[in-house]
């Protein structure tokens, strides 16, 4: 079993839809939870990071963490064609100052105009 | 802020040659940088952690004599793929960790390596 599971998609939605992206994990030692967006042939771009269980909102994006269920989500409201990309969840593990990231496989999202 | 650059953005080389990739943090200092490899439609796999002024820490299964890492300053790390072979063809991405707060990594744009 992988430490981080993420549905690779592709996920196709119409413009304006609410998108829900999810990751599950097995390692309870994970501390920080990140969402990155990656366009084709580009490096990942940080969207959100969270530490504790609960919701964190930033514009059209909401990150949700449920540590008891080992489940994280990213919601995108009013999705746009420009949101079409691969979304990667990442989780950090390790002693302070020496964290390293474990990535999910990424979910490919297509927002149709 | 927190911009990371990589050079070159793409490179094509012959089998058996060595290729150097540079990773720079442009507007912040990074004690720690990371090197990842990403194959098509797959996730990022951590290759090694690069610490300024000390030896890199390699992940299991990554050959340290083949992938040489140097982190000579707080803003520059280099990855040299020695004696490259076609199976080394991949997308190589570096990241730099902001040395404050929540330990977030900021990624470079990646380097696409093709070995003929």
Coordinates of N, CA, C and O in Angstrom, one line a residue, chain A residues 32 34 36 38 41-46 49 88-89 95-101 103-106 108, chain B residues 32 34 36 38 41-44 46 49 59 91 93 97 101-110 112:
Chain A
X32 N 2.5 18.3 7.9 CA 1.9 19.3 7.1 C 1.3 18.7 5.8 O 1.8 17.7 5.3
X34 N 0.0 19.7 1.9 CA 0.0 20.7 0.9 C -0.7 20.3 -0.3 O -0.9 19.1 -0.6
X36 N -0.5 21.2 -4.5 CA 0.3 21.9 -5.5 C -0.5 21.7 -6.8 O -1.1 20.7 -7.1
X38 N 0.2 21.7 -11.0 CA 1.3 21.5 -11.9 C 0.7 21.5 -13.3 O -0.1 20.6 -13.7
X41 N 4.5 20.0 -18.2 CA 5.9 20.4 -18.4 C 6.4 21.6 -17.6 O 7.3 22.3 -18.0
X42 N 5.8 21.8 -16.4 CA 6.2 22.9 -15.5 C 6.4 22.3 -14.1 O 6.0 21.2 -13.8
X43 N 7.0 23.1 -13.3 CA 7.2 22.7 -11.9 C 5.9 22.9 -11.1 O 5.1 23.7 -11.5
X44 N 5.8 22.2 -10.0 CA 4.6 22.4 -9.2 C 4.5 23.8 -8.5 O 5.6 24.3 -8.1
X45 N 3.3 24.3 -8.4 CA 3.1 25.6 -7.8 C 2.3 25.4 -6.5 O 1.2 24.8 -6.5
X46 N 2.8 25.9 -5.4 CA 2.1 25.8 -4.1 C 0.7 26.5 -4.1 O 0.7 27.7 -4.4
X49 N -1.4 25.1 2.1 CA -0.8 24.2 3.1 C -1.6 24.3 4.3 O -2.1 25.4 4.7
X88 N -1.5 17.9 -7.2 CA -0.7 17.0 -6.4 C -0.9 17.3 -4.9 O -0.8 18.5 -4.5
X89 N -1.2 16.3 -4.1 CA -1.2 16.5 -2.7 C 0.2 16.1 -2.2 O 0.9 15.2 -2.8
X95 N 11.7 14.9 11.4 CA 11.9 15.9 12.5 C 11.9 17.3 12.1 O 12.2 17.6 10.9
X96 N 11.6 18.3 12.9 CA 11.7 19.7 12.5 C 13.0 20.0 11.9 O 14.0 19.7 12.4
X97 N 12.9 20.8 10.8 CA 14.1 21.2 10.1 C 14.6 20.2 9.1 O 15.5 20.5 8.3
X98 N 14.1 19.0 9.1 CA 14.5 18.0 8.2 C 13.3 17.3 7.5 O 13.4 16.2 7.0
X99 N 12.2 18.0 7.4 CA 11.1 17.5 6.7 C 11.4 17.1 5.3 O 12.1 17.7 4.6
X100 N 10.7 16.0 4.8 CA 10.7 15.7 3.4 C 9.3 15.4 3.0 O 8.4 15.1 3.9
X101 N 9.0 15.6 1.7 CA 7.7 15.5 1.2 C 7.4 14.1 0.6 O 8.3 13.6 -0.1
X103 N 4.6 12.7 -2.1 CA 3.6 13.2 -3.0 C 2.6 12.1 -3.4 O 3.0 10.9 -3.5
X104 N 1.4 12.5 -3.6 CA 0.4 11.6 -4.3 C 0.7 11.6 -5.8 O 1.6 12.3 -6.3
X105 N 0.0 10.7 -6.5 CA 0.3 10.6 -7.9 C -0.2 11.7 -8.7 O 0.2 11.9 -9.9
X106 N -1.1 12.5 -8.1 CA -1.6 13.7 -8.9 C -3.0 13.3 -9.6 O -3.1 12.2 -10.0
X108 N -5.4 14.6 -12.6 CA -5.5 15.5 -13.8 C -6.9 16.0 -13.9 O -7.9 15.2 -13.9
Chain B
X32 N 18.4 24.2 2.6 CA 18.1 22.8 2.1 C 17.4 22.9 0.7 O 16.5 23.7 0.6
X34 N 16.0 20.3 -2.6 CA 15.7 18.9 -2.9 C 15.7 18.6 -4.4 O 15.4 19.5 -5.2
X36 N 14.1 16.1 -7.3 CA 13.1 15.1 -7.6 C 13.2 14.7 -9.1 O 13.7 15.4 -9.9
X38 N 10.6 13.0 -12.2 CA 9.2 12.7 -12.5 C 9.1 12.1 -13.9 O 9.5 12.8 -14.9
X41 N 3.3 11.1 -16.5 CA 2.1 10.8 -15.8 C 2.3 10.1 -14.5 O 1.5 9.3 -14.0
X42 N 3.4 10.3 -13.9 CA 3.7 9.8 -12.5 C 4.0 11.0 -11.6 O 4.2 12.1 -12.0
X43 N 4.1 10.7 -10.3 CA 4.3 11.7 -9.4 C 5.8 12.0 -9.2 O 6.6 11.4 -9.8
X44 N 6.0 13.0 -8.4 CA 7.4 13.4 -8.1 C 8.0 12.4 -7.1 O 7.5 12.0 -6.1
X46 N 11.3 11.8 -4.8 CA 12.5 12.4 -4.2 C 13.7 11.6 -4.4 O 13.7 10.4 -4.2
X49 N 18.3 14.9 -0.8 CA 18.2 16.2 -0.1 C 19.6 16.8 -0.1 O 20.6 16.2 0.3
X59 N 18.0 9.1 -1.4 CA 17.0 8.2 -1.1 C 17.4 6.8 -1.5 O 18.3 6.6 -2.4
X91 N 12.1 14.1 -16.3 CA 11.9 15.5 -15.9 C 12.4 15.7 -14.5 O 12.0 15.0 -13.6
X93 N 13.2 18.0 -11.3 CA 12.7 19.2 -10.6 C 13.4 19.4 -9.3 O 13.6 18.5 -8.5
X97 N 13.7 24.9 0.2 CA 12.9 25.1 1.4 C 13.1 26.4 2.1 O 14.3 26.8 2.3
X101 N 9.3 29.5 9.4 CA 7.8 29.1 9.4 C 7.6 27.7 9.1 O 8.2 26.8 9.8
X102 N 6.7 27.4 8.2 CA 6.2 26.1 8.1 C 6.9 25.1 7.2 O 6.4 24.1 6.8
X103 N 8.2 25.5 6.8 CA 9.0 24.5 6.1 C 8.5 24.2 4.7 O 8.8 23.1 4.2
X104 N 7.9 25.1 4.0 CA 7.3 24.9 2.7 C 8.4 24.8 1.7 O 9.4 25.5 1.7
X105 N 8.2 23.9 0.7 CA 9.1 23.8 -0.4 C 8.6 24.6 -1.6 O 7.4 24.4 -1.9
X106 N 9.4 25.3 -2.3 CA 9.1 26.0 -3.5 C 9.9 25.4 -4.7 O 11.1 25.2 -4.6
X107 N 9.1 25.1 -5.7 CA 9.7 24.3 -6.8 C 10.2 25.1 -8.0 O 9.6 26.2 -8.3
X108 N 11.2 24.6 -8.6 CA 11.7 25.2 -9.9 C 10.8 24.8 -11.0 O 9.9 23.9 -10.8
X109 N 11.0 25.3 -12.2 CA 10.2 24.9 -13.4 C 10.5 23.6 -14.0 O 9.8 23.1 -14.9
X110 N 11.6 23.0 -13.6 CA 12.0 21.6 -14.1 C 12.9 21.7 -15.2 O 13.0 22.7 -16.0
X112 N 13.9 19.2 -18.5 CA 13.6 17.9 -19.2 C 14.9 17.4 -19.9 O 15.5 18.1 -20.7

